[in-house]
């Protein structure tokens, strides 16, 4: 479940003249996991290189101000090739198993890129195989101009609904909430990503308690 949560302690996009702006943002799990058959060139394989190139081109035409992606692993160069209108982006950390799959493409300046791996991950081969990559949090600061700086968190939480995965995901949200609270609320906050949880249905993972109630975020 992808979502965008937001907390706005000050007016987002307020210009010096007091005029408001509209900011558009997209959260997208681009499913860039390596496909062995595709890498071997088998004719019946999913051609992820072609798909990711087309996806990048279509995202470029969408004209969102900011695009936050997850599972941007082994086909990153094909995805970004089409994103010619996005001069600002985070550094790609690599494919599976070394990369976290999290990236941001923006039409506005992006500062202070920081990556944090989850304290808890569950599942090596099964139960989401979360331990095969350093999943976690990508933090950046977006500069929308006129002195408006926004803290952006792009996350990929632990997957699956078994007891071990649910406990790990709850700890993910606990860790994220503590980081947000530690930084303070002097800037607007946006949290987006693949939560592997529903923001409307409680699943025992603490999403509402940690992020809604604990950090004052709301579903945007």
Short mmCIF file of N, CA, C and O in Angstrom, two decimals, residues 19-120:
data_model
loop_
_atom_site.label_atom_id
_atom_site.label_comp_id
_atom_site.label_asym_id
_atom_site.label_seq_id
_atom_site.Cartn_x
_atom_site.Cartn_y
_atom_site.Cartn_z
N UNK A 19 0.81 34.56 -1.59
CA UNK A 19 0.06 33.75 -2.53
C UNK A 19 0.38 32.28 -2.34
O UNK A 19 1.49 31.91 -1.98
N UNK A 20 -0.60 31.42 -2.59
CA UNK A 20 -0.39 29.98 -2.42
C UNK A 20 0.01 29.35 -3.75
O UNK A 20 -0.26 29.88 -4.82
N UNK A 21 0.66 28.20 -3.65
CA UNK A 21 1.05 27.43 -4.81
C UNK A 21 0.48 26.03 -4.68
O UNK A 21 0.15 25.57 -3.59
N UNK A 22 0.40 25.32 -5.79
CA UNK A 22 0.02 23.92 -5.78
C UNK A 22 1.25 23.07 -6.03
O UNK A 22 2.00 23.31 -6.97
N UNK A 23 1.46 22.07 -5.19
CA UNK A 23 2.58 21.15 -5.33
C UNK A 23 2.02 19.76 -5.62
O UNK A 23 1.12 19.30 -4.93
N UNK A 24 2.53 19.12 -6.67
CA UNK A 24 2.05 17.78 -7.02
C UNK A 24 3.15 16.76 -6.77
O UNK A 24 4.33 17.02 -7.02
N UNK A 25 2.75 15.59 -6.27
CA UNK A 25 3.72 14.58 -5.90
C UNK A 25 3.17 13.20 -6.20
O UNK A 25 1.97 12.94 -6.05
N UNK A 26 4.05 12.29 -6.62
CA UNK A 26 3.66 10.91 -6.91
C UNK A 26 4.54 9.95 -6.13
O UNK A 26 5.76 10.13 -6.06
N UNK A 27 3.93 8.95 -5.54
CA UNK A 27 4.63 7.85 -4.89
C UNK A 27 4.42 6.60 -5.73
O UNK A 27 3.29 6.29 -6.10
N UNK A 28 5.52 5.87 -6.07
CA UNK A 28 5.39 4.78 -7.05
C UNK A 28 6.38 3.66 -6.74
O UNK A 28 7.59 3.88 -6.71
N UNK A 29 5.87 2.46 -6.48
CA UNK A 29 6.73 1.28 -6.41
C UNK A 29 6.92 0.79 -7.85
O UNK A 29 5.99 0.27 -8.46
N UNK A 30 8.13 0.95 -8.39
CA UNK A 30 8.37 0.69 -9.80
C UNK A 30 8.74 -0.75 -10.10
O UNK A 30 8.99 -1.11 -11.25
N UNK A 31 8.79 -1.61 -9.07
CA UNK A 31 9.00 -3.05 -9.24
C UNK A 31 10.24 -3.36 -10.08
O UNK A 31 10.17 -4.10 -11.07
N UNK A 32 11.37 -2.81 -9.67
CA UNK A 32 12.61 -3.01 -10.40
C UNK A 32 13.45 -4.16 -9.88
O UNK A 32 14.69 -4.13 -10.00
N UNK A 33 12.80 -5.17 -9.31
CA UNK A 33 13.53 -6.36 -8.85
C UNK A 33 14.12 -7.11 -10.04
O UNK A 33 13.51 -7.17 -11.11
N UNK A 34 15.30 -7.70 -9.88
CA UNK A 34 15.92 -8.41 -11.01
C UNK A 34 15.12 -9.63 -11.43
O UNK A 34 14.64 -10.40 -10.60
N UNK A 35 14.96 -9.79 -12.73
CA UNK A 35 14.30 -10.95 -13.31
C UNK A 35 15.38 -11.78 -14.00
O UNK A 35 15.97 -11.33 -14.99
N UNK A 36 15.66 -12.97 -13.47
CA UNK A 36 16.76 -13.78 -13.97
C UNK A 36 16.59 -14.12 -15.46
O UNK A 36 17.54 -14.02 -16.25
N UNK A 37 15.40 -14.50 -15.86
CA UNK A 37 15.16 -14.83 -17.26
C UNK A 37 15.41 -13.63 -18.16
O UNK A 37 15.94 -13.77 -19.27
N UNK A 38 15.02 -12.44 -17.67
CA UNK A 38 15.25 -11.23 -18.44
C UNK A 38 16.74 -10.95 -18.57
O UNK A 38 17.24 -10.58 -19.65
N UNK A 39 17.49 -11.13 -17.48
CA UNK A 39 18.93 -10.90 -17.51
C UNK A 39 19.64 -11.89 -18.43
O UNK A 39 20.67 -11.55 -19.04
N UNK A 40 19.08 -13.10 -18.55
CA UNK A 40 19.66 -14.12 -19.43
C UNK A 40 19.20 -13.99 -20.87
O UNK A 40 19.65 -14.73 -21.74
N UNK A 41 18.29 -13.07 -21.12
CA UNK A 41 17.84 -12.82 -22.49
C UNK A 41 16.88 -13.86 -23.03
O UNK A 41 16.76 -14.02 -24.25
N UNK A 42 16.17 -14.57 -22.16
CA UNK A 42 15.22 -15.57 -22.63
C UNK A 42 14.03 -14.88 -23.30
O UNK A 42 13.53 -13.86 -22.80
N UNK A 43 13.55 -15.44 -24.41
CA UNK A 43 12.52 -14.77 -25.20
C UNK A 43 11.18 -14.60 -24.48
O UNK A 43 10.42 -13.69 -24.80
N UNK A 44 10.88 -15.48 -23.52
CA UNK A 44 9.58 -15.38 -22.85
C UNK A 44 9.66 -14.60 -21.53
O UNK A 44 8.74 -14.62 -20.74
N UNK A 45 10.77 -13.92 -21.32
CA UNK A 45 10.97 -13.18 -20.08
C UNK A 45 10.21 -11.85 -20.11
O UNK A 45 9.85 -11.34 -21.17
N UNK A 46 9.99 -11.32 -18.92
CA UNK A 46 9.47 -9.96 -18.83
C UNK A 46 10.60 -9.00 -19.19
O UNK A 46 11.67 -9.06 -18.60
N UNK A 47 10.37 -8.15 -20.14
CA UNK A 47 11.42 -7.26 -20.60
C UNK A 47 11.41 -5.99 -19.76
O UNK A 47 10.89 -4.94 -20.16
N UNK A 48 12.00 -6.11 -18.58
CA UNK A 48 11.95 -5.01 -17.62
C UNK A 48 12.77 -3.81 -18.09
O UNK A 48 12.46 -2.68 -17.71
N UNK A 49 13.79 -4.04 -18.89
CA UNK A 49 14.55 -2.89 -19.41
C UNK A 49 13.66 -2.00 -20.26
O UNK A 49 13.67 -0.77 -20.12
N UNK A 50 12.88 -2.61 -21.13
CA UNK A 50 11.95 -1.85 -21.97
C UNK A 50 10.86 -1.21 -21.12
O UNK A 50 10.52 -0.03 -21.30
N UNK A 51 10.32 -1.98 -20.19
CA UNK A 51 9.23 -1.48 -19.35
C UNK A 51 9.67 -0.29 -18.51
O UNK A 51 8.94 0.71 -18.39
N UNK A 52 10.86 -0.37 -17.93
CA UNK A 52 11.32 0.72 -17.08
C UNK A 52 11.62 1.98 -17.90
O UNK A 52 11.41 3.10 -17.42
N UNK A 53 12.10 1.80 -19.13
CA UNK A 53 12.33 2.95 -20.00
C UNK A 53 11.03 3.65 -20.33
O UNK A 53 10.92 4.89 -20.26
N UNK A 54 10.00 2.87 -20.67
CA UNK A 54 8.69 3.43 -20.97
C UNK A 54 8.09 4.10 -19.74
O UNK A 54 7.46 5.16 -19.83
N UNK A 55 8.28 3.47 -18.59
CA UNK A 55 7.76 4.04 -17.35
C UNK A 55 8.40 5.40 -17.07
O UNK A 55 7.70 6.35 -16.71
N UNK A 56 9.71 5.49 -17.24
CA UNK A 56 10.38 6.75 -17.03
C UNK A 56 9.87 7.84 -17.96
O UNK A 56 9.67 8.99 -17.56
N UNK A 57 9.62 7.48 -19.22
CA UNK A 57 9.11 8.45 -20.19
C UNK A 57 7.71 8.93 -19.81
O UNK A 57 7.40 10.13 -19.90
N UNK A 58 6.86 8.01 -19.35
CA UNK A 58 5.50 8.39 -18.98
C UNK A 58 5.48 9.23 -17.71
O UNK A 58 4.69 10.17 -17.58
N UNK A 59 6.35 8.87 -16.76
CA UNK A 59 6.45 9.69 -15.55
C UNK A 59 6.94 11.09 -15.89
O UNK A 59 6.49 12.08 -15.30
N UNK A 60 7.84 11.20 -16.85
CA UNK A 60 8.36 12.49 -17.26
C UNK A 60 7.24 13.36 -17.83
O UNK A 60 7.18 14.57 -17.59
N UNK A 61 6.34 12.75 -18.58
CA UNK A 61 5.22 13.48 -19.18
C UNK A 61 4.17 13.86 -18.14
O UNK A 61 3.36 14.75 -18.38
N UNK A 62 4.17 13.19 -16.99
CA UNK A 62 3.15 13.46 -15.98
C UNK A 62 3.32 14.82 -15.33
O UNK A 62 2.37 15.38 -14.78
N UNK A 63 4.53 15.33 -15.34
CA UNK A 63 4.84 16.68 -14.86
C UNK A 63 4.60 16.87 -13.36
O UNK A 63 4.28 17.97 -12.90
N UNK A 64 4.73 15.81 -12.57
CA UNK A 64 4.70 15.97 -11.12
C UNK A 64 5.93 16.77 -10.68
O UNK A 64 6.99 16.70 -11.30
N UNK A 65 5.78 17.51 -9.59
CA UNK A 65 6.93 18.26 -9.06
C UNK A 65 7.95 17.32 -8.44
O UNK A 65 9.16 17.52 -8.58
N UNK A 66 7.46 16.31 -7.75
CA UNK A 66 8.33 15.37 -7.04
C UNK A 66 7.82 13.95 -7.25
O UNK A 66 6.61 13.69 -7.15
N UNK A 67 8.73 13.02 -7.56
CA UNK A 67 8.38 11.61 -7.69
C UNK A 67 9.26 10.82 -6.73
O UNK A 67 10.50 10.87 -6.82
N UNK A 68 8.64 10.10 -5.80
CA UNK A 68 9.36 9.24 -4.87
C UNK A 68 9.09 7.79 -5.26
O UNK A 68 7.93 7.41 -5.44
N UNK A 69 10.14 7.00 -5.41
CA UNK A 69 9.97 5.62 -5.89
C UNK A 69 10.55 4.62 -4.89
O UNK A 69 11.40 4.96 -4.06
N UNK A 70 10.05 3.41 -4.99
CA UNK A 70 10.55 2.28 -4.22
C UNK A 70 10.82 1.12 -5.19
O UNK A 70 10.30 1.09 -6.29
N UNK A 71 11.64 0.17 -4.75
CA UNK A 71 12.07 -0.97 -5.57
C UNK A 71 12.73 -0.53 -6.88
O UNK A 71 12.62 -1.19 -7.91
N UNK A 72 13.42 0.58 -6.82
CA UNK A 72 14.21 1.06 -7.96
C UNK A 72 15.59 0.41 -7.85
O UNK A 72 16.55 1.05 -7.43
N UNK A 73 15.67 -0.85 -8.23
CA UNK A 73 16.87 -1.64 -8.01
C UNK A 73 17.74 -1.76 -9.26
O UNK A 73 18.50 -0.86 -9.59
N UNK A 74 17.60 -2.85 -9.98
CA UNK A 74 18.56 -3.21 -11.03
C UNK A 74 18.35 -2.52 -12.36
O UNK A 74 19.19 -2.65 -13.26
N UNK A 75 17.26 -1.77 -12.52
CA UNK A 75 16.97 -1.16 -13.82
C UNK A 75 16.90 0.36 -13.72
O UNK A 75 16.25 1.02 -14.52
N UNK A 76 17.60 0.90 -12.72
CA UNK A 76 17.55 2.34 -12.46
C UNK A 76 17.96 3.16 -13.68
O UNK A 76 17.32 4.17 -13.99
N UNK A 77 19.01 2.74 -14.36
CA UNK A 77 19.51 3.56 -15.49
C UNK A 77 18.48 3.65 -16.61
O UNK A 77 18.44 4.64 -17.35
N UNK A 78 17.64 2.62 -16.75
CA UNK A 78 16.59 2.67 -17.77
C UNK A 78 15.44 3.57 -17.33
O UNK A 78 14.86 4.30 -18.15
N UNK A 79 15.13 3.54 -16.05
CA UNK A 79 14.07 4.40 -15.53
C UNK A 79 14.44 5.87 -15.63
O UNK A 79 13.66 6.68 -16.13
N UNK A 80 15.64 6.22 -15.19
CA UNK A 80 16.02 7.63 -15.15
C UNK A 80 16.31 8.19 -16.54
O UNK A 80 16.30 9.40 -16.73
N UNK A 81 16.57 7.31 -17.51
CA UNK A 81 16.87 7.78 -18.87
C UNK A 81 15.73 8.61 -19.45
O UNK A 81 15.97 9.55 -20.20
N UNK A 82 14.50 8.25 -19.10
CA UNK A 82 13.37 8.99 -19.63
C UNK A 82 12.98 10.20 -18.82
O UNK A 82 12.17 11.02 -19.26
N UNK A 83 13.54 10.34 -17.62
CA UNK A 83 13.14 11.43 -16.72
C UNK A 83 13.98 12.68 -16.98
O UNK A 83 14.65 13.21 -16.09
N UNK A 84 13.93 13.17 -18.19
CA UNK A 84 14.77 14.29 -18.61
C UNK A 84 14.36 15.62 -18.00
O UNK A 84 15.15 16.57 -17.99
N UNK A 85 13.13 15.71 -17.50
CA UNK A 85 12.64 16.97 -16.92
C UNK A 85 12.88 17.06 -15.42
O UNK A 85 12.36 17.96 -14.76
N UNK A 86 13.63 16.09 -14.89
CA UNK A 86 13.88 16.04 -13.45
C UNK A 86 15.39 16.16 -13.20
O UNK A 86 16.09 15.15 -13.09
N UNK A 87 15.88 17.39 -13.11
CA UNK A 87 17.33 17.60 -12.98
C UNK A 87 17.88 17.21 -11.61
O UNK A 87 19.09 17.03 -11.47
N UNK A 88 17.02 17.12 -10.61
CA UNK A 88 17.48 16.86 -9.25
C UNK A 88 17.03 15.47 -8.80
O UNK A 88 15.85 15.13 -8.92
N UNK A 89 17.96 14.69 -8.30
CA UNK A 89 17.63 13.32 -7.90
C UNK A 89 18.63 12.84 -6.85
O UNK A 89 19.73 13.38 -6.71
N UNK A 90 18.21 11.83 -6.13
CA UNK A 90 19.08 11.23 -5.13
C UNK A 90 20.04 10.25 -5.80
O UNK A 90 19.85 9.87 -6.96
N UNK A 91 21.04 9.82 -5.06
CA UNK A 91 22.05 8.90 -5.58
C UNK A 91 21.54 7.47 -5.52
O UNK A 91 21.11 7.00 -4.46
N UNK A 92 21.63 6.78 -6.64
CA UNK A 92 21.19 5.38 -6.68
C UNK A 92 22.16 4.52 -5.89
O UNK A 92 23.39 4.62 -6.06
N UNK A 93 21.63 3.65 -5.02
CA UNK A 93 22.49 2.84 -4.14
C UNK A 93 22.77 1.45 -4.69
O UNK A 93 23.46 0.66 -4.04
N UNK A 94 22.25 1.13 -5.89
CA UNK A 94 22.55 -0.15 -6.51
C UNK A 94 21.38 -1.11 -6.52
O UNK A 94 20.32 -0.85 -5.96
N UNK A 95 21.61 -2.23 -7.17
CA UNK A 95 20.57 -3.25 -7.26
C UNK A 95 20.59 -4.19 -6.08
O UNK A 95 21.32 -4.00 -5.10
N UNK A 96 19.76 -5.24 -6.16
CA UNK A 96 19.73 -6.28 -5.12
C UNK A 96 21.07 -7.02 -5.16
O UNK A 96 21.56 -7.36 -6.24
N UNK A 97 21.71 -7.28 -4.01
CA UNK A 97 21.24 -7.08 -2.64
C UNK A 97 21.77 -5.82 -1.97
O UNK A 97 21.46 -5.58 -0.79
N UNK A 98 22.56 -5.01 -2.65
CA UNK A 98 23.23 -3.90 -1.97
C UNK A 98 22.40 -2.64 -1.82
O UNK A 98 22.60 -1.87 -0.89
N UNK A 99 21.45 -2.39 -2.76
CA UNK A 99 20.69 -1.14 -2.74
C UNK A 99 19.41 -1.23 -1.94
O UNK A 99 18.89 -2.31 -1.70
N UNK A 100 18.90 -0.05 -1.55
CA UNK A 100 17.64 -0.03 -0.79
C UNK A 100 16.43 0.22 -1.68
O UNK A 100 15.28 0.15 -1.21
N UNK A 101 16.64 0.57 -2.97
CA UNK A 101 15.53 0.74 -3.90
C UNK A 101 14.79 2.05 -3.77
O UNK A 101 13.78 2.26 -4.46
N UNK A 102 15.26 2.96 -2.93
CA UNK A 102 14.56 4.22 -2.68
C UNK A 102 15.25 5.36 -3.41
O UNK A 102 16.47 5.52 -3.32
N UNK A 103 14.46 6.15 -4.14
CA UNK A 103 15.00 7.31 -4.84
C UNK A 103 13.95 8.40 -4.97
O UNK A 103 12.74 8.13 -4.91
N UNK A 104 14.43 9.61 -5.16
CA UNK A 104 13.56 10.78 -5.38
C UNK A 104 14.02 11.50 -6.63
O UNK A 104 15.21 11.75 -6.81
N UNK A 105 13.07 11.83 -7.50
CA UNK A 105 13.30 12.65 -8.68
C UNK A 105 12.49 13.93 -8.50
O UNK A 105 11.30 13.86 -8.18
N UNK A 106 13.11 15.08 -8.72
CA UNK A 106 12.41 16.33 -8.42
C UNK A 106 12.73 17.42 -9.41
O UNK A 106 13.83 17.49 -9.97
N UNK A 107 11.77 18.33 -9.58
CA UNK A 107 11.97 19.54 -10.37
C UNK A 107 12.48 20.68 -9.50
O UNK A 107 12.80 21.75 -10.00
N UNK A 108 12.51 20.44 -8.20
CA UNK A 108 12.99 21.43 -7.24
C UNK A 108 14.28 20.91 -6.62
O UNK A 108 14.55 19.70 -6.65
N UNK A 109 15.09 21.77 -6.04
CA UNK A 109 16.33 21.31 -5.42
C UNK A 109 16.10 20.31 -4.30
O UNK A 109 15.11 20.39 -3.55
N UNK A 110 17.02 19.33 -4.19
CA UNK A 110 16.96 18.28 -3.18
C UNK A 110 18.25 18.32 -2.37
O UNK A 110 19.34 18.24 -2.93
N UNK A 111 18.13 18.44 -1.05
CA UNK A 111 19.29 18.55 -0.18
C UNK A 111 19.30 17.45 0.89
O UNK A 111 18.30 16.78 1.14
N UNK A 112 20.45 17.32 1.55
CA UNK A 112 20.60 16.55 2.80
C UNK A 112 20.18 15.09 2.68
O UNK A 112 19.58 14.53 3.60
N UNK A 113 20.51 14.45 1.57
CA UNK A 113 20.16 13.03 1.41
C UNK A 113 20.78 12.18 2.51
O UNK A 113 21.99 12.19 2.72
N UNK A 114 19.92 11.45 3.23
CA UNK A 114 20.35 10.58 4.32
C UNK A 114 19.57 9.28 4.25
O UNK A 114 18.35 9.29 4.09
N UNK A 115 20.26 8.16 4.39
CA UNK A 115 19.61 6.84 4.33
C UNK A 115 19.82 6.10 5.65
O UNK A 115 20.92 6.10 6.20
N UNK A 116 18.73 5.48 6.11
CA UNK A 116 18.76 4.74 7.37
C UNK A 116 18.14 3.37 7.14
O UNK A 116 17.02 3.27 6.63
N UNK A 117 18.86 2.31 7.51
CA UNK A 117 18.33 0.96 7.39
C UNK A 117 17.47 0.65 8.62
O UNK A 117 17.77 1.09 9.73
N UNK A 118 16.40 -0.10 8.42
CA UNK A 118 15.52 -0.48 9.53
C UNK A 118 16.29 -1.26 10.59
O UNK A 118 17.16 -2.08 10.27
N UNK A 119 15.93 -1.03 11.84
CA UNK A 119 16.48 -1.84 12.93
C UNK A 119 15.98 -3.28 12.84
O UNK A 119 16.70 -4.21 13.22
N UNK A 120 14.73 -3.46 12.36
CA UNK A 120 14.12 -4.78 12.30
C UNK A 120 13.69 -5.12 10.88
O UNK A 120 12.99 -4.33 10.22
#
